[in-house]
Amino acid sequence: MYPNVASLTQFELFSEAIDALNYPTASIVLLDLKEEAVTVHSIAPQLKQIGLMLPYTPLYELLLRQFGKAIVATSGNISNTPIIFEDEKAKKELSRIADFILTNNRKIVVPQDDSVIKFSPFTRQKIVLRRSRGLAPSYINAHLKVADVSILAMGAMLKSTFSLQHQNNIYISQYLGDLQQFDTQQSYQHTLNHFLNLFDARVEKILCDKNKDYSSSRRGEELAEKMNIPIHAIQHHIAHFGAILGEHHLVHSDAPILGVIWDGTGLGDDSQIWGGEFFKYEKYDFLRCAHFDYFDFILGDKMPKEPRISALSACWQITDTEGFLKPKFTSTEWQIYSRLLNKKSNLKTSSVGRIFDAVASLLGVLDQQTYEGEAALQLEALATNYFKKNGLDFSANYFTEATPLHRIPTPSLMAGVIMDLQKGESVDFIAAKFHFSLMKLIDMVANNLKIKKIAFSGGVFQNGLLVDLIRHHLHSRFELYFHEQLSPNDENISFGQLICHEIEDQKHHLQIKKKVSCV
């Protein structure tokens, strides 16, 4: 937290960032350090971006004005747990890390994290990373028309939110965190109770993710049974697509829309782990028309935390890769993981998030992550540096005209990366080529399907460089839709569940209309 904009001398400033810092919502804004600035490695290791904000309360204003320099500000919580907002609990749980605890005589009713935004490096496209204080729960979309029925959408597991459709309005909760943690589940329930009481909402239907193991889905089932109301499950990536359709009022589009939905994890209709999906939306119907070819999803939650495992799995069928992969593992790990990958019954994934991890590991960027998305962020930073030196016009591509566009061959992509490593290409060039190839793939699939409107959602599109490459190379031939008010990550799932329910209703009415006209 810096005292004012004038004190941000170490950062690359531009008008959009200054406006965002000064805006009443007072979000944290990610900004690049200048070349001559001293990187604060302990805050953002291997990255040249720092999250900045200005004082947004009178107390902060007084403190920063007197101190005159920046302070490191963070949420009042232990890592991976929700904010502690009750005085007694703070004294008990934070005393071992806090020298002083300042309390207030006004109780906090509903805690919120700071909102976080960034801008893509070249076109300055705004990307919401976390929608919370100042931004949630309000959602203003004058073009969005919804039925006068109360529906509660429970959202996903990671980066959880819930959404309430009530009296022709939609309210999207603030970011609530990872529901794998018990404390976060309690925080989710506390905020949900507050919403339902505040609006005096009599919920008539509940929507949830198809993954019944999500605590949000389990809680939805409990509520539905308690309230004696129906519950309906919506596939994770369809919900992502619904969110971008709803945000850009494309539900009633006359033209087909290609949905590029790329993320880390989501249960697919075939019980595999999806995450590299292309959908066609037309006449209130969704069709999965292409996806990255599956590779084994092994070791459960360990795989997203260790990019080396993604590299091992994605490259398992490729010859001459042992020299790149084996040094990343102990002999015992190699034996165990090899046996796992030789099994025929493994869970599979098409996740682009895991593909990012695999490429980052192959390039020696990172083998084990300390936070979610760390490998992908560092890979993006490598590629961004390359494009800043050489410009966005580029031609090297891992996909060719002969590339199958129904099941995109993941092994071919990984083999291309390994071949470039063997040829001695620099890692920043390979990172740039990987990002450019993903953009070209979108171009190829859209042309193959003859679709001119493309909508993007999923956590991968927090990658500002990928967004810029798409905008730079495709804007003249396609209509492109990115999230603007919402985050592309799983925070938008609950909103998307509501939109998908609306779409299903429209489809049902259309089918009835057709039957009546036939009679």
Tab-separated table of C-alpha atoms in Angstrom, residues 22 36 45 82 127 223 228 265 293 330 359 366 390-391 403 407 415 420 446 502 518:
chain	number	residue	atom	x	y	z
A	22	ASN	CA	-8.039	6.113	-7.756
A	36	GLU	CA	15.908	0.051	-12.777
A	45	PRO	CA	9.691	-14.290	-6.534
A	82	PRO	CA	-10.549	-17.135	5.288
A	127	ILE	CA	-8.823	-8.558	-16.246
A	223	LEU	CA	-30.482	-27.127	1.270
A	228	ASN	CA	-38.070	-29.394	-0.318
A	265	THR	CA	-10.025	-28.679	-13.490
A	293	ASP	CA	-6.520	-34.894	-26.364
A	330	THR	CA	13.766	-39.653	-7.246
A	359	VAL	CA	5.528	-26.763	-20.543
A	366	LEU	CA	9.248	-24.616	-12.062
A	390	ASN	CA	10.402	-8.478	-30.466
A	391	GLY	CA	6.785	-7.324	-30.881
A	403	THR	CA	-3.404	-30.822	-37.043
A	407	ARG	CA	-9.177	-33.906	-30.640
A	415	ALA	CA	6.876	-33.141	-28.789
A	420	ASP	CA	12.879	-27.001	-29.768
A	446	ALA	CA	-13.017	-20.997	-35.502
A	502	GLU	CA	-32.185	-19.435	-18.245
A	518	CYS	CA	-46.454	-28.729	-35.955
